[in-house]
mmCIF file of C-alpha atoms in Angstrom:
data_model
loop_
_atom_site.group_PDB
_atom_site.id
_atom_site.type_symbol
_atom_site.label_atom_id
_atom_site.label_comp_id
_atom_site.label_asym_id
_atom_site.label_seq_id
_atom_site.Cartn_x
_atom_site.Cartn_y
_atom_site.Cartn_z
ATOM 1 C CA GLN A 832 125.801 63.627 89.682
ATOM 2 C CA VAL A 833 124.265 67.121 89.964
ATOM 3 C CA GLN A 834 125.101 70.414 88.328
ATOM 4 C CA LEU A 835 125.238 73.566 90.418
ATOM 5 C CA MET A 836 124.783 77.141 89.270
ATOM 6 C CA GLU A 837 125.358 80.194 91.429
ATOM 7 C CA SER A 838 123.873 83.655 90.893
ATOM 8 C CA GLY A 839 123.726 86.986 92.704
ATOM 9 C CA GLY A 840 127.365 87.995 92.924
ATOM 10 C CA GLY A 841 128.628 91.424 91.978
ATOM 11 C CA LEU A 842 130.200 94.643 93.207
ATOM 12 C CA VAL A 843 129.025 96.294 96.404
ATOM 13 C CA GLN A 844 130.348 98.956 98.751
ATOM 14 C CA ALA A 845 131.524 98.089 102.235
ATOM 15 C CA GLY A 846 128.583 97.880 104.613
ATOM 16 C CA GLY A 847 126.232 96.769 101.866
ATOM 17 C CA SER A 848 124.424 93.499 101.262
ATOM 18 C CA LEU A 849 124.240 90.807 98.616
ATOM 19 C CA ARG A 850 122.250 87.607 98.310
ATOM 20 C CA LEU A 851 123.690 84.574 96.559
ATOM 21 C CA SER A 852 121.566 81.768 95.195
ATOM 22 C CA CYS A 853 122.491 78.259 94.103
ATOM 23 C CA VAL A 854 120.334 75.731 92.300
ATOM 24 C CA ALA A 855 121.217 72.082 91.814
ATOM 25 C CA SER A 856 119.901 70.266 88.753
ATOM 26 C CA GLY A 857 120.120 66.688 87.558
ATOM 27 C CA SER A 858 118.400 63.384 88.054
ATOM 28 C CA ILE A 859 115.863 63.150 90.863
ATOM 29 C CA PHE A 860 117.841 60.218 92.271
ATOM 30 C CA TYR A 861 120.850 62.435 92.924
ATOM 31 C CA ILE A 862 118.802 65.463 93.947
ATOM 32 C CA ASN A 863 117.241 63.325 96.671
ATOM 33 C CA ALA A 864 120.734 62.230 97.701
ATOM 34 C CA ILE A 865 121.777 65.787 98.628
ATOM 35 C CA ASN A 866 122.772 65.693 102.289
ATOM 36 C CA ALA A 867 124.131 69.214 102.659
ATOM 37 C CA MET A 868 124.665 72.372 100.653
ATOM 38 C CA GLY A 869 127.026 75.182 101.444
ATOM 39 C CA TRP A 870 129.176 78.070 100.359
ATOM 40 C CA TYR A 871 132.938 78.406 100.213
ATOM 41 C CA ARG A 872 135.104 81.259 98.991
ATOM 42 C CA GLN A 873 138.572 81.580 97.571
ATOM 43 C CA ASN A 874 141.031 84.305 96.642
ATOM 44 C CA PRO A 875 144.094 83.930 94.422
ATOM 45 C CA GLY A 876 146.929 82.195 96.227
ATOM 46 C CA LYS A 877 144.751 81.188 99.149
ATOM 47 C CA GLN A 878 142.957 78.011 100.125
ATOM 48 C CA ARG A 879 139.249 77.676 99.638
ATOM 49 C CA GLU A 880 137.550 78.380 102.979
ATOM 50 C CA LEU A 881 134.201 77.533 104.500
ATOM 51 C CA VAL A 882 131.664 80.338 104.564
ATOM 52 C CA ALA A 883 128.534 78.477 105.612
ATOM 53 C CA VAL A 884 126.947 75.051 105.290
ATOM 54 C CA SER A 885 123.422 73.763 105.860
ATOM 55 C CA THR A 886 122.478 70.113 106.217
ATOM 56 C CA THR A 887 119.192 68.612 105.115
ATOM 57 C CA GLY A 888 118.521 67.897 108.793
ATOM 58 C CA GLY A 889 118.512 71.632 109.504
ATOM 59 C CA SER A 890 121.853 72.243 111.180
ATOM 60 C CA THR A 891 124.093 75.089 110.049
ATOM 61 C CA ASN A 892 127.734 75.964 110.481
ATOM 62 C CA TYR A 893 129.544 79.236 109.699
ATOM 63 C CA GLY A 894 133.110 80.339 109.241
ATOM 64 C CA ASP A 895 134.281 82.476 112.148
ATOM 65 C CA SER A 896 134.788 85.565 110.002
ATOM 66 C CA VAL A 897 131.156 85.690 108.823
ATOM 67 C CA LYS A 898 129.254 84.745 111.975
ATOM 68 C CA GLY A 899 126.588 87.290 112.794
ATOM 69 C CA ARG A 900 126.726 88.857 109.315
ATOM 70 C CA PHE A 901 125.869 86.046 106.885
ATOM 71 C CA THR A 902 122.860 83.753 106.935
ATOM 72 C CA ILE A 903 122.516 80.507 104.996
ATOM 73 C CA SER A 904 119.080 79.151 104.185
ATOM 74 C CA ARG A 905 117.570 76.360 102.113
ATOM 75 C CA GLY A 906 114.658 76.728 99.788
ATOM 76 C CA ASP A 907 111.478 74.686 100.041
ATOM 77 C CA ALA A 908 112.958 72.407 97.428
ATOM 78 C CA ARG A 909 115.869 70.216 98.438
ATOM 79 C CA ASN A 910 118.015 71.577 95.630
ATOM 80 C CA THR A 911 118.361 75.265 96.504
ATOM 81 C CA VAL A 912 120.514 77.213 98.939
ATOM 82 C CA TYR A 913 120.887 80.916 99.597
ATOM 83 C CA LEU A 914 123.466 83.080 101.312
ATOM 84 C CA GLN A 915 122.370 86.449 102.663
ATOM 85 C CA MET A 916 125.454 88.592 103.209
ATOM 86 C CA ASN A 917 125.089 91.746 105.287
ATOM 87 C CA SER A 918 127.601 94.289 106.597
ATOM 88 C CA LEU A 919 130.012 93.276 103.884
ATOM 89 C CA LYS A 920 133.701 94.050 104.315
ATOM 90 C CA PRO A 921 136.471 94.316 101.703
ATOM 91 C CA GLU A 922 137.938 91.101 103.101
ATOM 92 C CA ASP A 923 134.758 89.293 102.035
ATOM 93 C CA THR A 924 135.877 89.737 98.433
ATOM 94 C CA GLY A 925 136.437 86.488 96.586
ATOM 95 C CA VAL A 926 134.961 83.861 94.326
ATOM 96 C CA TYR A 927 132.076 82.181 96.102
ATOM 97 C CA TYR A 928 131.476 78.524 95.276
ATOM 98 C CA CYS A 929 128.366 76.503 95.976
ATOM 99 C CA LYS A 930 128.906 72.908 97.072
ATOM 100 C CA ALA A 931 126.487 70.020 97.386
ATOM 101 C CA GLN A 932 127.344 66.886 99.324
ATOM 102 C CA LEU A 933 125.597 63.765 98.087
ATOM 103 C CA ARG A 934 125.079 60.507 99.967
ATOM 104 C CA PRO A 935 123.306 58.154 97.548
ATOM 105 C CA ASP A 936 121.542 55.006 98.732
ATOM 106 C CA TYR A 937 124.246 52.823 97.191
ATOM 107 C CA GLY A 938 126.834 54.352 99.469
ATOM 108 C CA GLY A 939 129.724 56.719 99.292
ATOM 109 C CA ARG A 940 129.927 60.474 99.577
ATOM 110 C CA TYR A 941 130.316 62.826 96.635
ATOM 111 C CA ASP A 942 130.972 66.544 96.497
ATOM 112 C CA CYS A 943 129.774 68.637 93.555
ATOM 113 C CA TRP A 944 130.856 72.225 92.952
ATOM 114 C CA GLY A 945 129.457 75.146 91.018
ATOM 115 C CA PRO A 946 131.621 77.293 88.704
ATOM 116 C CA GLY A 947 131.779 80.158 91.213
ATOM 117 C CA SER A 948 130.430 83.696 91.468
ATOM 118 C CA GLN A 949 132.619 86.756 92.004
ATOM 119 C CA VAL A 950 131.844 89.009 94.964
ATOM 120 C CA THR A 951 133.783 92.252 95.200
ATOM 121 C CA VAL A 952 133.437 94.595 98.173
ATOM 122 C CA SER A 953 134.925 98.042 97.689
ATOM 123 C CA SER A 954 136.148 100.143 100.594
#
């Protein structure tokens, strides 16, 4: 339905900041069907966990471990989402995945994922 591509990951020292970006591409029909975009992260042997999500209606939700440090925002276009990460901790290390939730006019709900971007926070 849509293709997602993350950028902005990398290596940073504890206490530093990074900004992740995600752009969705594809047909305008499915771009307009994007209901929410968000970020999840995963480490080897662990389940993928919610970092932050933003709905098209403007509501946001954050994982408990990042509240007060991370901020999710949407671009002017419906197909972009950003994650500003401040006061990074070593436990924030992981692969960060962008997700788009689609609700097309013909019904159903579809989740699309990006390939992931590595974030490493050194102590």
